[in-house]
CSV table of C-alpha atoms in Angstrom, one decimal:
chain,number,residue,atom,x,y,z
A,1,UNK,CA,48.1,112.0,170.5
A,2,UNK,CA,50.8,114.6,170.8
A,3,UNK,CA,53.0,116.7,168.7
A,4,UNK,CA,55.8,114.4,169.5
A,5,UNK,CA,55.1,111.2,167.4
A,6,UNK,CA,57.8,108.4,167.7
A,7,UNK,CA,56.9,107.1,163.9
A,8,UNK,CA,57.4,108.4,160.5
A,9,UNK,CA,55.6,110.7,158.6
A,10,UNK,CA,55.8,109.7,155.3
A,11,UNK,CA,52.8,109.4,153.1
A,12,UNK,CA,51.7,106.0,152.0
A,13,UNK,CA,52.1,106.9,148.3
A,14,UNK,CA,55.7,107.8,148.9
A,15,UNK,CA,56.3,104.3,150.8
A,16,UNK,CA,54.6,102.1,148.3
A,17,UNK,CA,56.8,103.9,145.5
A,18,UNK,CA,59.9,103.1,147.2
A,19,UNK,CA,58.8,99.8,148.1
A,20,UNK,CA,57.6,99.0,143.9
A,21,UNK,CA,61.1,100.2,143.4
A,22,UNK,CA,63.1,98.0,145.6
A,23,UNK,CA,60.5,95.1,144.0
A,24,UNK,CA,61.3,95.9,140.8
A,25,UNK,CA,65.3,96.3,141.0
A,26,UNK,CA,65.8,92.8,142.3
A,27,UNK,CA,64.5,91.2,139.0
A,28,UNK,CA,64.5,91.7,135.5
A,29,UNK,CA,61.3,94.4,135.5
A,30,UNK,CA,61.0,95.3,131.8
A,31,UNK,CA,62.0,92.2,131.0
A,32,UNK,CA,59.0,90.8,131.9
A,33,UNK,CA,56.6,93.4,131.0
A,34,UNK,CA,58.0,93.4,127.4
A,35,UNK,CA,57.4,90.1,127.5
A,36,UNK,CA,53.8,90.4,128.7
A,37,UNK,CA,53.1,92.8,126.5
A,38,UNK,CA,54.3,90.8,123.3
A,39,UNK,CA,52.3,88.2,123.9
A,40,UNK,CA,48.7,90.4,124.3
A,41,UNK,CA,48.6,91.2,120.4
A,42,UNK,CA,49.8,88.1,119.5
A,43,UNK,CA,46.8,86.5,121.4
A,44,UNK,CA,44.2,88.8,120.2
A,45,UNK,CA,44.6,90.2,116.9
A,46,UNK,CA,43.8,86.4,115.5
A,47,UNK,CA,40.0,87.0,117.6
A,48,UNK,CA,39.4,90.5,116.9
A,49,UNK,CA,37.2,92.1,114.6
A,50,UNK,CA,38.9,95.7,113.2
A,51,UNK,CA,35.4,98.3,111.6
A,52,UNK,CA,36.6,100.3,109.0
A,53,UNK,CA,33.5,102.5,108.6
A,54,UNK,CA,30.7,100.5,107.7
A,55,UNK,CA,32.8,97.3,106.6
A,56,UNK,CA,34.2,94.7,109.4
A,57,UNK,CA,37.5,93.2,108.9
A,58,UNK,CA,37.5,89.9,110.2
A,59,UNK,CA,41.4,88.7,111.1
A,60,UNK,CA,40.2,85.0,112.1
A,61,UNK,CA,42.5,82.8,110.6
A,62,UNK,CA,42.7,78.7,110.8
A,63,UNK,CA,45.9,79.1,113.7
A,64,UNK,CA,43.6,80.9,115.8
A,65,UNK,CA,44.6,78.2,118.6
A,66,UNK,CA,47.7,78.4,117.8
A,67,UNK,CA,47.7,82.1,118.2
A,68,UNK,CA,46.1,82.1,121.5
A,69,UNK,CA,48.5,79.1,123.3
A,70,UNK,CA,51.3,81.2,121.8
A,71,UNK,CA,50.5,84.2,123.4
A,72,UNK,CA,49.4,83.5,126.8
A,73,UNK,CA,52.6,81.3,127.4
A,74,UNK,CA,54.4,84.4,126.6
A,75,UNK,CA,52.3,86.3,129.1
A,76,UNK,CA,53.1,83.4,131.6
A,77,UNK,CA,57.1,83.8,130.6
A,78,UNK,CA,56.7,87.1,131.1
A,79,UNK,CA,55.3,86.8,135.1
A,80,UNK,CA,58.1,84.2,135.2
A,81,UNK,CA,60.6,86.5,134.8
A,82,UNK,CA,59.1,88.5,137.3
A,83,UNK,CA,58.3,86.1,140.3
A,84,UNK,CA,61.3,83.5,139.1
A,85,UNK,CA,64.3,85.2,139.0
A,86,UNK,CA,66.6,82.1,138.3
A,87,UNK,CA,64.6,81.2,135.7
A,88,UNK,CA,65.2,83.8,133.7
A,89,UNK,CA,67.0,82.4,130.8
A,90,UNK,CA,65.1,79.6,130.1
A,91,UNK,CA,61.8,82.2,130.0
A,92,UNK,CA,64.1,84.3,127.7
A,93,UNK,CA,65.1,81.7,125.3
A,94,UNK,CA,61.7,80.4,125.1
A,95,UNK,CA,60.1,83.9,124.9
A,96,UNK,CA,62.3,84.4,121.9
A,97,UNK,CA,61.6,81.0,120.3
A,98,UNK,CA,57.8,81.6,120.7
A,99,UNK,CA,58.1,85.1,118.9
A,100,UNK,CA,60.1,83.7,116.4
A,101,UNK,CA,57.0,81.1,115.9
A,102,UNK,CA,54.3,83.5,116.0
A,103,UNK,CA,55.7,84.9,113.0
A,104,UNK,CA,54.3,81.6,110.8
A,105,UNK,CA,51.2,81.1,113.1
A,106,UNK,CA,49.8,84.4,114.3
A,107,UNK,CA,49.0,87.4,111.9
A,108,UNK,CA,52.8,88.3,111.3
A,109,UNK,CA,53.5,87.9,115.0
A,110,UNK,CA,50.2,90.2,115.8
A,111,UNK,CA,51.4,92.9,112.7
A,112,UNK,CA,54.6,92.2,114.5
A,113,UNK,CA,54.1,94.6,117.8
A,114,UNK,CA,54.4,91.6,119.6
A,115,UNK,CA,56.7,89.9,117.4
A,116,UNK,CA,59.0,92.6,118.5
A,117,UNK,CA,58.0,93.1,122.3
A,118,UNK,CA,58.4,89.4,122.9
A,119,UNK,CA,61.8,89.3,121.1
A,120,UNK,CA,63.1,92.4,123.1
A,121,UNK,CA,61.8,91.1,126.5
A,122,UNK,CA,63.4,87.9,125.4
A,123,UNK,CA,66.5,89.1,125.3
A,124,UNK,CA,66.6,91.9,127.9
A,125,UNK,CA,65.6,88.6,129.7
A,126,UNK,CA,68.6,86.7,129.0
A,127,UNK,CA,71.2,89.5,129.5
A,128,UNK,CA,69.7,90.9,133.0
A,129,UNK,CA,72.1,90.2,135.8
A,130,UNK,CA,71.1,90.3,139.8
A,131,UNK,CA,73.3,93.4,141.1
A,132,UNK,CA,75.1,91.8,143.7
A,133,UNK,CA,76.1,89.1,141.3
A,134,UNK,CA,79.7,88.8,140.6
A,135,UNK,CA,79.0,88.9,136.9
A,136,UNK,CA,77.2,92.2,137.3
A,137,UNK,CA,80.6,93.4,139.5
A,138,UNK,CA,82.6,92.6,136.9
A,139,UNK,CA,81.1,94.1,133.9
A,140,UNK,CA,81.0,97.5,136.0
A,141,UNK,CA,84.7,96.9,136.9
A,142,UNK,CA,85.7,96.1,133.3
A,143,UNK,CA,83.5,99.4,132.0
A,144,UNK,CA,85.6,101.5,135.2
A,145,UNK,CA,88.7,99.8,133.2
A,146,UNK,CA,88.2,100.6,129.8
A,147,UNK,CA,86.8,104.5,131.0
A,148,UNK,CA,90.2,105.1,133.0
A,149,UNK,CA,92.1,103.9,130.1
A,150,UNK,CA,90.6,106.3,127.8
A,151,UNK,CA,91.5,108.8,130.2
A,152,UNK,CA,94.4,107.9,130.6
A,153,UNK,CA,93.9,107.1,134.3
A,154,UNK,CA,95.0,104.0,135.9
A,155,UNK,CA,92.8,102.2,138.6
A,156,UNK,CA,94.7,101.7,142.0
A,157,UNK,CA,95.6,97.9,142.6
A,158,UNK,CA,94.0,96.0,144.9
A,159,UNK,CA,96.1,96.2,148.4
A,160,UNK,CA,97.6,92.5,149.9
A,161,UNK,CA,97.0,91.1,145.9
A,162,UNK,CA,99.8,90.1,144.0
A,163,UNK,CA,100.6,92.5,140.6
A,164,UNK,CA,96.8,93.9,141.2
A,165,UNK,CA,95.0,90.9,140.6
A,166,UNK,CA,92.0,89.7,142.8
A,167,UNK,CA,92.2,86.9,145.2
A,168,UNK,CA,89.1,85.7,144.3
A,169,UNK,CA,90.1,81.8,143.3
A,170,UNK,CA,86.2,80.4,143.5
A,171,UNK,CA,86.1,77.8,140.9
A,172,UNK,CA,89.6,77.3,140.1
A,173,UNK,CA,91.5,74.5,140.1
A,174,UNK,CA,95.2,73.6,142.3
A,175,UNK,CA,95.7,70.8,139.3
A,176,UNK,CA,97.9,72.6,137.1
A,177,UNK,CA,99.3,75.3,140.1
A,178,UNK,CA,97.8,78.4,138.0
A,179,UNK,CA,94.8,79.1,140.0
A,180,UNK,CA,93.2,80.2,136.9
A,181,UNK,CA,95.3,82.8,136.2
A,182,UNK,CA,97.4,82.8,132.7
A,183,UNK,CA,100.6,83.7,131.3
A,184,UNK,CA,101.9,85.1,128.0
A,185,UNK,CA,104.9,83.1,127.8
């Protein structure tokens, strides 16, 4: 081996941290670990035994089942968010309706820690966007908008569009001739 090496030199920790953050940018991360997360007390608390000194507190209670199906299908949600990215909404809606349930059936939603993980996993769920999505664009173009405008900054039309507006005309229709696009009058 010489001096001269035609590879990288980059220590495996550094690559494996780079590559977990490239993993965990394309889908909704916290999301899912939220989610995950919620459902673990909401699972176990109903088995568990709590010692207070010499006494045991026992928090069995007759929805122990109940309990338990309740909180691995939000563990489940919670890795579906993760490895199924377009399912997303449907795992955050029904991450949200199961903590909602596990409010009646499990120990206050396990002393309602994961009443409130599942809930905010839920919804971070629900409202996470793919960055190259147009829906993400837009949001970030409409928060560029309302910044320059409380500047008092204008952002630079769009060159070749008519009066600044985009010629994006996906999912518009030619019936009534407006392309989407509305007037005031």
């Amino acid at each position: 081996m010489s001096a001269d090496s035609a590879g990288t030199n980059e220590h495996f920790l550094t690559v494996y941290r780079e590559r977990f953050r490239v993993w965990r940018g394309a889908r909704p991360f916290w999301a899912g670990l939220l989610t995950a997360l919620g459902g673990i007390p909401i699972a176990y608390l109903p088995y568990g035994n709590i010692k207070l000194g010499n006494m045991t507190l026992a928090m069995a209670t007759t929805a122990g089942a109940g309990s338990l199906i309740i909180g691995v299908l939000l563990i489940v949600l919670g890795l579906t968010m993760w490895f199924q990215q377009h399912s997303r909404i449907f795992a955050g809606v029904a991450a949200i309706l199961l903590a909602l349930v596990s409010l009646v059936v499990s120990n206050i939603g396990g002393f309602l820690v994961g009443f409130l993980l599942a809930l905010i996993g839920g919804a971070l769920g629900i409202s996470w966007v793919p960055a190259g999505s147009g829906q993400a664009k837009g949001a970030r173009h409409g928060r560029k908008a309302e910044e320059s405008a409380a500047d008092g900054t204008e952002e630079p039309a769009v060159a070749g569009a008519a009066g600044g507006a985009s010629e994006d005309l996906q999912g518009t229709s030619s019936m009534n001739e407006t392309n989407g696009r509305h007037s005031a009058g």
